[in-house]
Each structure stands twice: as C-alpha cells, then as structure tokens.
Short mmCIF file of C-alpha atoms in Angstrom, two decimals:
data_model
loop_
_atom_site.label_atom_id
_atom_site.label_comp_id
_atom_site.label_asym_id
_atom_site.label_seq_id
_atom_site.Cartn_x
_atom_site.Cartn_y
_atom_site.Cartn_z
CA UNK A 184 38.19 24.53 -26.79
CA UNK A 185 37.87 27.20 -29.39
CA UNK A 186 34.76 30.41 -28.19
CA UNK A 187 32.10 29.33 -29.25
CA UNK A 188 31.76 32.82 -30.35
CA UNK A 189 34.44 32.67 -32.65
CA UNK A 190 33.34 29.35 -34.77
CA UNK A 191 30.70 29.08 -37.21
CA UNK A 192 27.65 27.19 -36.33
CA UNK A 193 25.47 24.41 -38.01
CA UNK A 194 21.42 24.03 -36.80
CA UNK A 195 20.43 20.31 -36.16
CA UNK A 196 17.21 19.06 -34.87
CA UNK A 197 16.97 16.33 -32.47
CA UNK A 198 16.45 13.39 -35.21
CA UNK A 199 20.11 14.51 -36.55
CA UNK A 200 21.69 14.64 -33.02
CA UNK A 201 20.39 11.06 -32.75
CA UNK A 202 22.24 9.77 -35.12
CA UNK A 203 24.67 11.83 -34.62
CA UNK A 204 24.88 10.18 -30.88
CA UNK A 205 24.78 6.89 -32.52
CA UNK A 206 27.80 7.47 -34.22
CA UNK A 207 29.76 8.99 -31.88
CA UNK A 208 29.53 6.42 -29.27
CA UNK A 209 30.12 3.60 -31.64
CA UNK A 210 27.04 1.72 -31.82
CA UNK A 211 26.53 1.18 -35.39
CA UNK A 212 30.27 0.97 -36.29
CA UNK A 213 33.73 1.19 -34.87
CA UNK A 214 33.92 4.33 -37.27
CA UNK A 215 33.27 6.82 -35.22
CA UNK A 216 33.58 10.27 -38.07
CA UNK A 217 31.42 11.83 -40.13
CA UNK A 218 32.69 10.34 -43.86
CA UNK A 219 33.49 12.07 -46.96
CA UNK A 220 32.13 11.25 -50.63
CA UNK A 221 35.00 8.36 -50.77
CA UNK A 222 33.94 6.64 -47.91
CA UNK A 223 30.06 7.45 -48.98
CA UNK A 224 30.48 5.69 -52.05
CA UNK A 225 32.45 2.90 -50.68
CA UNK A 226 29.24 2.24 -48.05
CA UNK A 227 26.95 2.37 -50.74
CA UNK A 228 28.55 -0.31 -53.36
CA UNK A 229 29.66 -2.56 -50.30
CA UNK A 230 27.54 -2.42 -47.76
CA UNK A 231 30.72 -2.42 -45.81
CA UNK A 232 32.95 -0.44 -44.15
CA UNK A 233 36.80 -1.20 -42.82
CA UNK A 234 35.37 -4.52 -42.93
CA UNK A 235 32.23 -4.11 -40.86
CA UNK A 236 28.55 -3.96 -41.41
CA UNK A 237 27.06 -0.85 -42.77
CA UNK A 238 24.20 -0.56 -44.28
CA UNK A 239 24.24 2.98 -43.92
CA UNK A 240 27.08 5.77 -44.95
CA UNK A 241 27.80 8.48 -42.33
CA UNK A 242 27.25 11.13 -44.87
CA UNK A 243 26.39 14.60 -43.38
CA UNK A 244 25.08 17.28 -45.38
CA UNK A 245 23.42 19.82 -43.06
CA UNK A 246 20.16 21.35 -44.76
CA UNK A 247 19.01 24.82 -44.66
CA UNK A 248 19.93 27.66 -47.13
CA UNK A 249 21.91 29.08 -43.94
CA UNK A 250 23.13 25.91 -42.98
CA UNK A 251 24.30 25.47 -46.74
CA UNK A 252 25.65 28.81 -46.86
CA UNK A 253 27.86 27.93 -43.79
CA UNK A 254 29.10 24.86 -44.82
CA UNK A 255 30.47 25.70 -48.44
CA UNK A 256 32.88 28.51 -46.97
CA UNK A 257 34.28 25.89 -44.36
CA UNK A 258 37.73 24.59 -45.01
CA UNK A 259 40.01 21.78 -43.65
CA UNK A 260 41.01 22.25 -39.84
CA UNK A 261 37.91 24.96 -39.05
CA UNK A 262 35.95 24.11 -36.36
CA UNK A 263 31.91 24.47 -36.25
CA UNK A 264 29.32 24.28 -33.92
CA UNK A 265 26.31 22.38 -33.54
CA UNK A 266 23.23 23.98 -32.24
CA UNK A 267 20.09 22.80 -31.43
CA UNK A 268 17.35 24.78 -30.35
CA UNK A 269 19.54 27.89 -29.38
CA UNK A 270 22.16 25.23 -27.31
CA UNK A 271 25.61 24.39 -28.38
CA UNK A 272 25.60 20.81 -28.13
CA UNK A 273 28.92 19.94 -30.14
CA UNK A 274 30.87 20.68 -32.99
CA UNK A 275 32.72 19.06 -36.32
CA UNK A 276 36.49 19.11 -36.59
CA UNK A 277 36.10 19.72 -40.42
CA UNK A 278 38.03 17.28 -42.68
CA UNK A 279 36.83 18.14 -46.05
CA UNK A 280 34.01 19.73 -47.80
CA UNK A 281 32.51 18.27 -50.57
CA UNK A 282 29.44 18.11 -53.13
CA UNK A 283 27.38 15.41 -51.90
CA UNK A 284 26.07 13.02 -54.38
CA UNK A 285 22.27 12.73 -54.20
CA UNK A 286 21.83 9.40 -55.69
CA UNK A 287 23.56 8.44 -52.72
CA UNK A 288 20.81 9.42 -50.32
CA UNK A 289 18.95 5.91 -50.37
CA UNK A 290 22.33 4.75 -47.92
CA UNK A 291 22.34 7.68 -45.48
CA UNK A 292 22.02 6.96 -41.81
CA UNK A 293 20.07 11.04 -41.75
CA UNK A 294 17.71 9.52 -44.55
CA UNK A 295 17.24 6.11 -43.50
CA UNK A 296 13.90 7.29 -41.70
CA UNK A 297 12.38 8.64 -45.38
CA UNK A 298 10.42 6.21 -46.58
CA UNK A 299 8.45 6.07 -43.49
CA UNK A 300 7.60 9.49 -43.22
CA UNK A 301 4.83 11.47 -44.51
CA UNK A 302 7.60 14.26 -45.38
CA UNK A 303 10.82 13.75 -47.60
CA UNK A 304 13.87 14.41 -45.51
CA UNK A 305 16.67 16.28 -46.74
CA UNK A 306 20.19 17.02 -46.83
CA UNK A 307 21.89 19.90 -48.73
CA UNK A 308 24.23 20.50 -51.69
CA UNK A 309 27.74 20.64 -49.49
CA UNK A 310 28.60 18.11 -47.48
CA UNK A 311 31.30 18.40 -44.33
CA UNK A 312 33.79 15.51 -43.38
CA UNK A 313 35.51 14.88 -40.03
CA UNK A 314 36.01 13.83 -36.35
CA UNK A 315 33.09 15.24 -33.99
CA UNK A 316 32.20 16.04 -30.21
CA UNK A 317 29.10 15.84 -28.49
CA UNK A 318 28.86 17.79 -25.24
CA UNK A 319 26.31 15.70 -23.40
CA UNK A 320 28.05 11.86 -22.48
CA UNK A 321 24.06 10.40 -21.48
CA UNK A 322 24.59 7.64 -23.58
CA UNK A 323 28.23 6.84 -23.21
CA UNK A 324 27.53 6.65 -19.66
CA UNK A 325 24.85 3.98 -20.08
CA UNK A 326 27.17 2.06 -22.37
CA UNK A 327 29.98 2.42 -19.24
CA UNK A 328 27.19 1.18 -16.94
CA UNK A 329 25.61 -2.10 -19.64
CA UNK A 330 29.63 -2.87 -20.17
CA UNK A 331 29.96 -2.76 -16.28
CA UNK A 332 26.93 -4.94 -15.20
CA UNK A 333 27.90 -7.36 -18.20
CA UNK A 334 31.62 -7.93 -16.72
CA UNK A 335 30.05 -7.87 -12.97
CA UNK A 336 27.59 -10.60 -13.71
CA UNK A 337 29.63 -12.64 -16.08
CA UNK A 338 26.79 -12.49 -18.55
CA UNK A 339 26.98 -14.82 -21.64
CA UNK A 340 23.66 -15.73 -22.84
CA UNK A 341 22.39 -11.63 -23.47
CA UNK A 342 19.77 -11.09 -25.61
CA UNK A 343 17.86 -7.57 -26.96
CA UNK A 344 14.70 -5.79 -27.06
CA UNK A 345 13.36 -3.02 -28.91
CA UNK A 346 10.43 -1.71 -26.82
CA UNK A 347 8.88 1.80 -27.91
CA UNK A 348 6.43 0.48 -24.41
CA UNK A 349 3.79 3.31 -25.23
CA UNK A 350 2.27 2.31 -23.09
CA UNK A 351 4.08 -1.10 -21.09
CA UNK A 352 1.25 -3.42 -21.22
CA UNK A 353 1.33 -7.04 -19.92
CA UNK A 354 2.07 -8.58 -23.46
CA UNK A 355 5.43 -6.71 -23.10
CA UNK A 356 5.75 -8.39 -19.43
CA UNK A 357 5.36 -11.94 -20.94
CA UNK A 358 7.33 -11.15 -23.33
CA UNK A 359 10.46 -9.85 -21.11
CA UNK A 360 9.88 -12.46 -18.78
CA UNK A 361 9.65 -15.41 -21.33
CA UNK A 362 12.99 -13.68 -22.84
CA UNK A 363 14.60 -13.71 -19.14
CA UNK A 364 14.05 -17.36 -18.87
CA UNK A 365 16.86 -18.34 -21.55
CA UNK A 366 18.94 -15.68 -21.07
CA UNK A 367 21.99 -14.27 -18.29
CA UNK A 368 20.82 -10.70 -19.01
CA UNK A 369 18.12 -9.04 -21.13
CA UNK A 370 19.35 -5.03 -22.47
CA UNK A 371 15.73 -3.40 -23.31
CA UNK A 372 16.12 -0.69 -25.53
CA UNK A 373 13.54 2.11 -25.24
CA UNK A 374 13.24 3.92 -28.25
CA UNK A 375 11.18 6.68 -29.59
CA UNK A 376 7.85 6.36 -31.21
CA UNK A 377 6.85 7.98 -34.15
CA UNK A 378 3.15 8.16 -33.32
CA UNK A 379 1.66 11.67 -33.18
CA UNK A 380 -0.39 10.86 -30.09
CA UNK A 381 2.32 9.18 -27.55
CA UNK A 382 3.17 8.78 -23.72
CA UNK A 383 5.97 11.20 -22.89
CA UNK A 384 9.37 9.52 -23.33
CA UNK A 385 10.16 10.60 -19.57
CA UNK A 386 7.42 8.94 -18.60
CA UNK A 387 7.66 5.51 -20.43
CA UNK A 388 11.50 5.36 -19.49
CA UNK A 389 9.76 5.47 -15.77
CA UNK A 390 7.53 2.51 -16.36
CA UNK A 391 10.00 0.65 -17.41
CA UNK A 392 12.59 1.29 -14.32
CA UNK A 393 9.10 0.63 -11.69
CA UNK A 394 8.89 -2.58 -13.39
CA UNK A 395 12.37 -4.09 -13.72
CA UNK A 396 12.60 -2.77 -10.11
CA UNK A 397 9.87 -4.02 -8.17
CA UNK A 398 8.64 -7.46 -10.33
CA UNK A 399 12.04 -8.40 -11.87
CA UNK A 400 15.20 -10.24 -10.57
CA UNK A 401 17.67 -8.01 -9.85
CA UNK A 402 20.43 -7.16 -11.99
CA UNK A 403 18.66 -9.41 -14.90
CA UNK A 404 17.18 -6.62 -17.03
CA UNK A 405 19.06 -3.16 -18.46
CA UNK A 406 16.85 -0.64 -19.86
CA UNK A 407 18.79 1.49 -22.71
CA UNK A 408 17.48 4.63 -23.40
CA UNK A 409 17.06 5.81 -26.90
CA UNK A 410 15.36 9.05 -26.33
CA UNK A 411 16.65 11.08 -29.72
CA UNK A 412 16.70 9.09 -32.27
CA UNK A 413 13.86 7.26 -34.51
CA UNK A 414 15.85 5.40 -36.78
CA UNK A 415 14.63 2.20 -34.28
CA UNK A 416 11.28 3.07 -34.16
CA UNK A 417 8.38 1.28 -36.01
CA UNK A 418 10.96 -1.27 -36.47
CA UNK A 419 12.16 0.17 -39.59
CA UNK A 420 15.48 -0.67 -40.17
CA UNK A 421 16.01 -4.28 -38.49
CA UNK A 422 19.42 -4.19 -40.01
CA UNK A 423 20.62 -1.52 -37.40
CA UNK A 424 18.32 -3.46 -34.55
CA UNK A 425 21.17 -6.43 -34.99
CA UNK A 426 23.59 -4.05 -35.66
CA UNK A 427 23.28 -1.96 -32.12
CA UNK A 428 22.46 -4.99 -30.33
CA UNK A 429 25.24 -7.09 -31.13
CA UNK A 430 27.58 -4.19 -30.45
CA UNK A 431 26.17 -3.64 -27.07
CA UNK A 432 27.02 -7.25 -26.40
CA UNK A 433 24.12 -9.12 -27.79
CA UNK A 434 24.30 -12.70 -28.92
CA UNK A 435 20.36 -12.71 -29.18
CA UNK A 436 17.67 -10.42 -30.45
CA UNK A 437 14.05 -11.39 -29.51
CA UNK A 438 10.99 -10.00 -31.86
CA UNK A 439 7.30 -10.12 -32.86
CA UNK A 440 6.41 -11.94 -35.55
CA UNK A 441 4.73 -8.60 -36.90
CA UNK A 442 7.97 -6.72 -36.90
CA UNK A 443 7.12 -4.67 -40.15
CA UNK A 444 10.56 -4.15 -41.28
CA UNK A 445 11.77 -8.00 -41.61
CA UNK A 446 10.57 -8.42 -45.24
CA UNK A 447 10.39 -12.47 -45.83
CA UNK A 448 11.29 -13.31 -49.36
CA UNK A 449 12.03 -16.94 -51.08
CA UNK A 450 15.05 -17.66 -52.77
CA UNK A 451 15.44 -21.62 -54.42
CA UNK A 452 12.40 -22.07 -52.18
CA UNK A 453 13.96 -20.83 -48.43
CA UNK A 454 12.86 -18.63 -46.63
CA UNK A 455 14.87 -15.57 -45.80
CA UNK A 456 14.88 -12.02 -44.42
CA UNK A 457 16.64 -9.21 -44.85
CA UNK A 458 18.34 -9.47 -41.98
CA UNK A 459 20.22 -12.65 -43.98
CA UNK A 460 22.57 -10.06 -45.43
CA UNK A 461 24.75 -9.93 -42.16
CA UNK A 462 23.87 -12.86 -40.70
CA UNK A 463 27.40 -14.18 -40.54
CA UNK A 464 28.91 -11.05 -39.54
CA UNK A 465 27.59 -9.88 -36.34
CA UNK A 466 27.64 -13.61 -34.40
CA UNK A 467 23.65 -12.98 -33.38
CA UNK A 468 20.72 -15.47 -33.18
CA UNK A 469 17.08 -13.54 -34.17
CA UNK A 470 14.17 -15.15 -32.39
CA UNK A 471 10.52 -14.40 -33.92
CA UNK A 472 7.84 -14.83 -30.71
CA UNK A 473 4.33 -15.22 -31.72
CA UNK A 474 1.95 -12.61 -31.28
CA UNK A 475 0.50 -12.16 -27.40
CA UNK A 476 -2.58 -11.99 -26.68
CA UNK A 477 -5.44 -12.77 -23.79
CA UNK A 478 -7.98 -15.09 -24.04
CA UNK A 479 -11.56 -15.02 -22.62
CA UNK A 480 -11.46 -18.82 -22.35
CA UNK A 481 -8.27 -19.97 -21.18
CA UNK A 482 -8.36 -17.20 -18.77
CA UNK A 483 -4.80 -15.75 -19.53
CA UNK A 484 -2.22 -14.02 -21.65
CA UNK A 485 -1.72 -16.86 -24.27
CA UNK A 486 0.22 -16.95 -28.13
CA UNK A 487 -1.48 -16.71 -30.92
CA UNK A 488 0.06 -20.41 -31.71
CA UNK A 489 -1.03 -22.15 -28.38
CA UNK A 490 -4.48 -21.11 -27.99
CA UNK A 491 -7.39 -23.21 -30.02
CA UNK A 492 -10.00 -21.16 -29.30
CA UNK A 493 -9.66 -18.04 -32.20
CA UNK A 494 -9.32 -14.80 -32.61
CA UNK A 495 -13.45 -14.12 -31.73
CA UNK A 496 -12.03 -15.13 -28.22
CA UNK A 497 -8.75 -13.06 -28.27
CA UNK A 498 -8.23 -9.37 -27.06
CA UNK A 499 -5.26 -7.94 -28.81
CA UNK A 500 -2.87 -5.48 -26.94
CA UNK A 501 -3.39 -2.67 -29.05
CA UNK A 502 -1.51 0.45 -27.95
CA UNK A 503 -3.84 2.97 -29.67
CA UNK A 504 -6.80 1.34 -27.80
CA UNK A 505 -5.13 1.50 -24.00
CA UNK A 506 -3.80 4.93 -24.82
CA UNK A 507 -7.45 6.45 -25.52
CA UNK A 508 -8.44 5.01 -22.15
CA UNK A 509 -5.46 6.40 -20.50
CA UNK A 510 -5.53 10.06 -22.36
CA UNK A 511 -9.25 9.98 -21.45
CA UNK A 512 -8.41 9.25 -17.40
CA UNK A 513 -10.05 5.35 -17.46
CA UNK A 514 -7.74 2.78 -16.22
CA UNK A 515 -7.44 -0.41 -18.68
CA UNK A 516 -8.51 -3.66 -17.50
CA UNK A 517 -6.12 -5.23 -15.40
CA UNK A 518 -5.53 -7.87 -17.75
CA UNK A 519 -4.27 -5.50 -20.23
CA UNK A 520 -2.10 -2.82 -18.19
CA UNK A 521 -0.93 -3.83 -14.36
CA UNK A 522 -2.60 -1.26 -12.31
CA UNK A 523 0.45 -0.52 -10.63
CA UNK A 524 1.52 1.00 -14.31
CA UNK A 525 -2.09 2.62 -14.96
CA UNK A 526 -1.71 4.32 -11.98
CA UNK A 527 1.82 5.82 -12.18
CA UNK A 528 0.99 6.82 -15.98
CA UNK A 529 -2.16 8.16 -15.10
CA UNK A 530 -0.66 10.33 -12.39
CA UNK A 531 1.53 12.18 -14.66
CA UNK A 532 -0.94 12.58 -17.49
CA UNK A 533 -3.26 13.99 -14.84
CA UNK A 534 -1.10 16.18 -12.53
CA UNK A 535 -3.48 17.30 -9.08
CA UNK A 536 -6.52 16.09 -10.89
CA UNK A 537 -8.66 15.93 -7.98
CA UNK A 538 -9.16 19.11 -5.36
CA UNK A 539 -8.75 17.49 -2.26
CA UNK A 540 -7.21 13.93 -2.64
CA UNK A 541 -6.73 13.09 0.96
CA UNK A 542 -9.91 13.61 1.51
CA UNK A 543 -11.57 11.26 -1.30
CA UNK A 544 -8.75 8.61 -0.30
CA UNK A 545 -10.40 8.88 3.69
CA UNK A 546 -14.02 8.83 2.51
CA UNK A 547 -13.59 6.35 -0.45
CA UNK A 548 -11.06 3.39 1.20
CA UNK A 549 -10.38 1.48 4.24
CA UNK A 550 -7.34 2.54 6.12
CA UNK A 551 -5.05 1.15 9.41
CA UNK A 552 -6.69 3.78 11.55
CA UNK A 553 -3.42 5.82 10.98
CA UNK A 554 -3.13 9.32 9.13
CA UNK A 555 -1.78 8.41 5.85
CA UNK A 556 -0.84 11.04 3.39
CA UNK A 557 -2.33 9.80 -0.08
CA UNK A 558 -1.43 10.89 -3.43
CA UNK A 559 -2.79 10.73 -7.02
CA UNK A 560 -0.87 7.54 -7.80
CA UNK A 561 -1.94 5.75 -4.34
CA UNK A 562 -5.91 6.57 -5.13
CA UNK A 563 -5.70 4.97 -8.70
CA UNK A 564 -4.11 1.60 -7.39
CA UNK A 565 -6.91 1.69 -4.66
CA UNK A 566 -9.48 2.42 -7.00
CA UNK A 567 -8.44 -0.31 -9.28
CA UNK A 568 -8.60 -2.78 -6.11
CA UNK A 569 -12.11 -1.88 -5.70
CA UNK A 570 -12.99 -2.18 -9.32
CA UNK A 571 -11.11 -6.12 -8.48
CA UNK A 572 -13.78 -6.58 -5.50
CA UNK A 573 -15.84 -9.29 -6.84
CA UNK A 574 -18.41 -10.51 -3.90
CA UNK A 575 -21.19 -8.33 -4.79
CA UNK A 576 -21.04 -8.66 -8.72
#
C-alpha cells in the first residue's frame, strides 16, 4: 500500500465512516464504490441501481474548505486517505472528480439523516468517484459469522430487528421472544441512538449479549452491531431497514406500530406505506406488533390490542423515564427492566460507587457461611431481591 505519508488525506467523522462501512460491505447494495454524477443522477430519477433497490445514491462529496481544497486537485488513479480523529482508517482509489449537483442532495446516503437533525448536513462543491478500503473488517466479520450460523443452522424462516435497546427493557424481551416463536433465527440489529442523553453503545451491545446468553435458546438470536452509523436510528429511513435486512438474509422484518418513519397514506382507498415502493423487490414480509405495555390489572406485560382495561391502567415503557432512574442510581421496577439488566447497567454507570462493597454485601444479605467476594453488580441484584421480599409489606 502506498505511505500514508505520501497520499493526500480526506477528514471524516464517524456518521460518514458509517455509511461509508455500509457500503463497503455490501449491505445496502451489491455496489460496493463510491459513484460519480452519472450514477448519482441515475439513483435519483430511478430509484434504482444495476437493477437493485436504492433509494439512496453513493455520492461523496467530503465537506470542509480543506477537505474541498484536497479533493479538487485529485485526479484519476491518486490515492487518498481517510482520517478520522487523527487515525488513518482507509482510503479512496479515485475514479473521477466531479462538481456535485446540489439538487441532488435529497438522494444521498451522507444526507439521508438531514431532515431529522437540528443541524443541516453538508457536502462540498467537488465530489470524488471510486473503489474504497476500510482498514478495520468489524463488520465484515459479523457478516462472516450471521452467514456462518445461517448455513450451520439451516435457517429459513429469519426475521429482523432494529433495537437502539437504550435501555433493554422487558417490552423488548416480549417482543424478541414473541418474534422467536415464528421464526428459525432472529438477527437483532443494535443501532445507534440519536438521543443526547443515552446508555453507552458498549454498554447496551453488553445487555444484549447477557440476555440472548443466559434467557435465550441457543444459537436462536444474532445481535448485529451498528455502532457508527445513524442512518437506522429513530427509524428514519424504513426503506434501508428492509433493505439491510433482507440482504443479511431476512425474509421478515418485525416493528412497532409507532415506527415514525412508515408514513401510511391511501391510494383508491388502500392502505399503503412507503415501504410499498420495494415491496416486490427485496422478497420480505413487514410485520407491525402492537404497542407493549404492562397492566396493573391483568398483572402482566400485555398489547395495547388485548387488554380491555385502558390506558389509566397501562404503564408505558418509556426509555426517557427508566433512563432518569438509572442515570440517577434507582433501579426500575422489575416489571419494567429485569434486575439482572438494572444491575449490570447500573454497575458501569456507577464504577466503585460504594467504599467498601464487601463489607455492605456481609452486613446487608444472607450468605452460605462461605467468604464470597461481592461486586457492584452482585449487590444490585441482591438489593433488588430484597426490594421483591413481600411478607412484611
């Protein structure tokens, strides 16, 4: 490979190595280049692209004066690298530089995030064509590992998940487990939130494995990490939820019936969605699942649709609600987070919280009689089975 010292170099941030990642590993498209203004156009007055879904072009016009001033002294055959934050992390093999067309931007996979952000995003004046190389292979390696389990199980019936889990509460349980019912394997796809106030990524993707390791069937669930991209998050662009998922194998996509991004409209009085437009294309069933909730007089985690008794009965799962409990060190109520999950979440929001937990554990719970080293995490899930106790109350 050409020094790095020697080539030219283009700063990204971690939304544009996202889709950037996308790309490269082919799961929006069998195209796996950055395009030129041809191919932009073509994407934008087809919607297609060598005869697949695209709802997006793979237009790339770095922004930055720098950046800019970079790009429009590139020719055909140079090679540039990608940095982000001070770390090569690939480089462009350019093709072609051209003038990029901004009426164009409403079909770029860099913009497709814009309209639900509180800032406009950009992309310059120049644009740069050509084949590309990312340096880190994370997600190739998970699509090696999904494509592996698939042809060791002999999965048919796979279906999909978008889960931002932040935090994993026990609607998203039910709703995994009603989803592993009806299908051979279930591929949950962590993605990033866009919330200001989140759970650590690291963290969440943690959850996720405890759960599908110690309370699932084996070998039934994947969890696919999306850690750099947002173009899944808030459920913005459904189109590239069926898109990914049926590329990764997917005959089925499960959501909530308040996905905001599914936009119901009536045409010759049917119903349809957006999601219509490819409908016939990517060979995938989408299944709407009521909303989740628990009820104070059925005594469980019930739908919307099966329980009589209203919503003045009904606790919602709200995220923002369990997170200000969690960022304030209370665990949620069992029936809304399993304490197992409280407590690993509240161990690493809360790292050697207490002074001497060993000795709190000893003078707080009953024990075998044997010394038992004790951590953070093991005096939360006690706690909680205290709070459980219900003789005296």
């Amino acid at each position: 490979m050409t020094s790095a010292r020697k080539n030219s170099e283009i700063s990204i941030n971690t939304e544009v190595y996202g889709a950037l990642e996308l790309i490269k590993n082919k799961i929006l498209s069998n195209f796996s280049a950055l395009m030129d203004d041809e191919q932009i156009k073509e994407v934008a007055k087809k919607g297609y692209f060598n005869g697949e879904p695209m709802p997006y072009s793979f237009g790339f016009a770095p922004f930055g004066e720098v950046n800019q001033n970079i790009a429009s002294k590139l020719h055909a055959g140079q090679r540039v690298n990608l940095n982000m934050d001070g770390k090569i992390v690939g480089h462009i093999d350019v093709a072609k530089v051209f003038k990029f067309d901004e009426s164009m931007r409403a079909k770029n996979i860099f913009l497709a995030n814009e309209s639900n952000s509180e800032m406009s995003l950009n992309l310059g004046k120049y644009g740069i064509s050509g084949e590309f190389e990312l340096y880190d292979e994370s997600l190739q390696i998970s699509k090696d590992a999904l494509n592996e389990l698939i042809k060791e199980s002999g999965a048919k019936k796979i279906t999909a998940v978008f889960l931002t889990a932040d935090p994993f509460n026990r609607a998203h349980e039910r709703l995994v487990r009603m989803t592993i019912d009806k299908a051979d394997l279930v591929v949950v796809f962590l993605i990033r939130t866009r919330e200001e106030r989140h759970i650590d990524y690291e963290i969440r993707k943690q959850v996720l494995d405890f759960f599908n390791q110690n309370y699932l069937p084996t070998k039934k669930v994947f969890v696919f990490a999306l850690k750099n991209t947002t173009l899944f998050s808030s459920h913005a662009n459904p189109t590239l939820e069926c898109i990914a998922a049926s590329r990764l194998g997917a005959n089925k996509l499960v959501i909530g019936q308040n996905h905001s991004g599914i936009g119901i409209f009536f045409d010759h009085n049917e119903v349809h969605t957006i999601l219509d437009i490819y409908k016939n294309d990517l060979n995938l069933d989408v299944i709407v699942l009521p909303e989740l909730v628990y009820c104070n007089k059925c005594k469980t985690l019930v739908s919307t649709k099966s329980c009589p008794h209203g919503q003045h009965h009904q606790i919602k799962y709200h995220p923002d609600v369990i997170k200000e409990l969690l960022f304030n060190g209370i665990m949620p109520p069992a029936i809304l987070v399993r304490p197992e999950i409280s407590a690993l979440i509240l161990s690493k929001l809360y790292v050697n919280r207490f002074k001497d937990i060993q000795k709190l554990c000893d003078d707080l719970f009953v024990n075998s009689g044997l010394l038992e080293n004790k951590t953070d995490r093991d005096f939360y899930e006690e706690l909680m089975k205290l709070y459980q106790t219900s003789s005296l109350t």
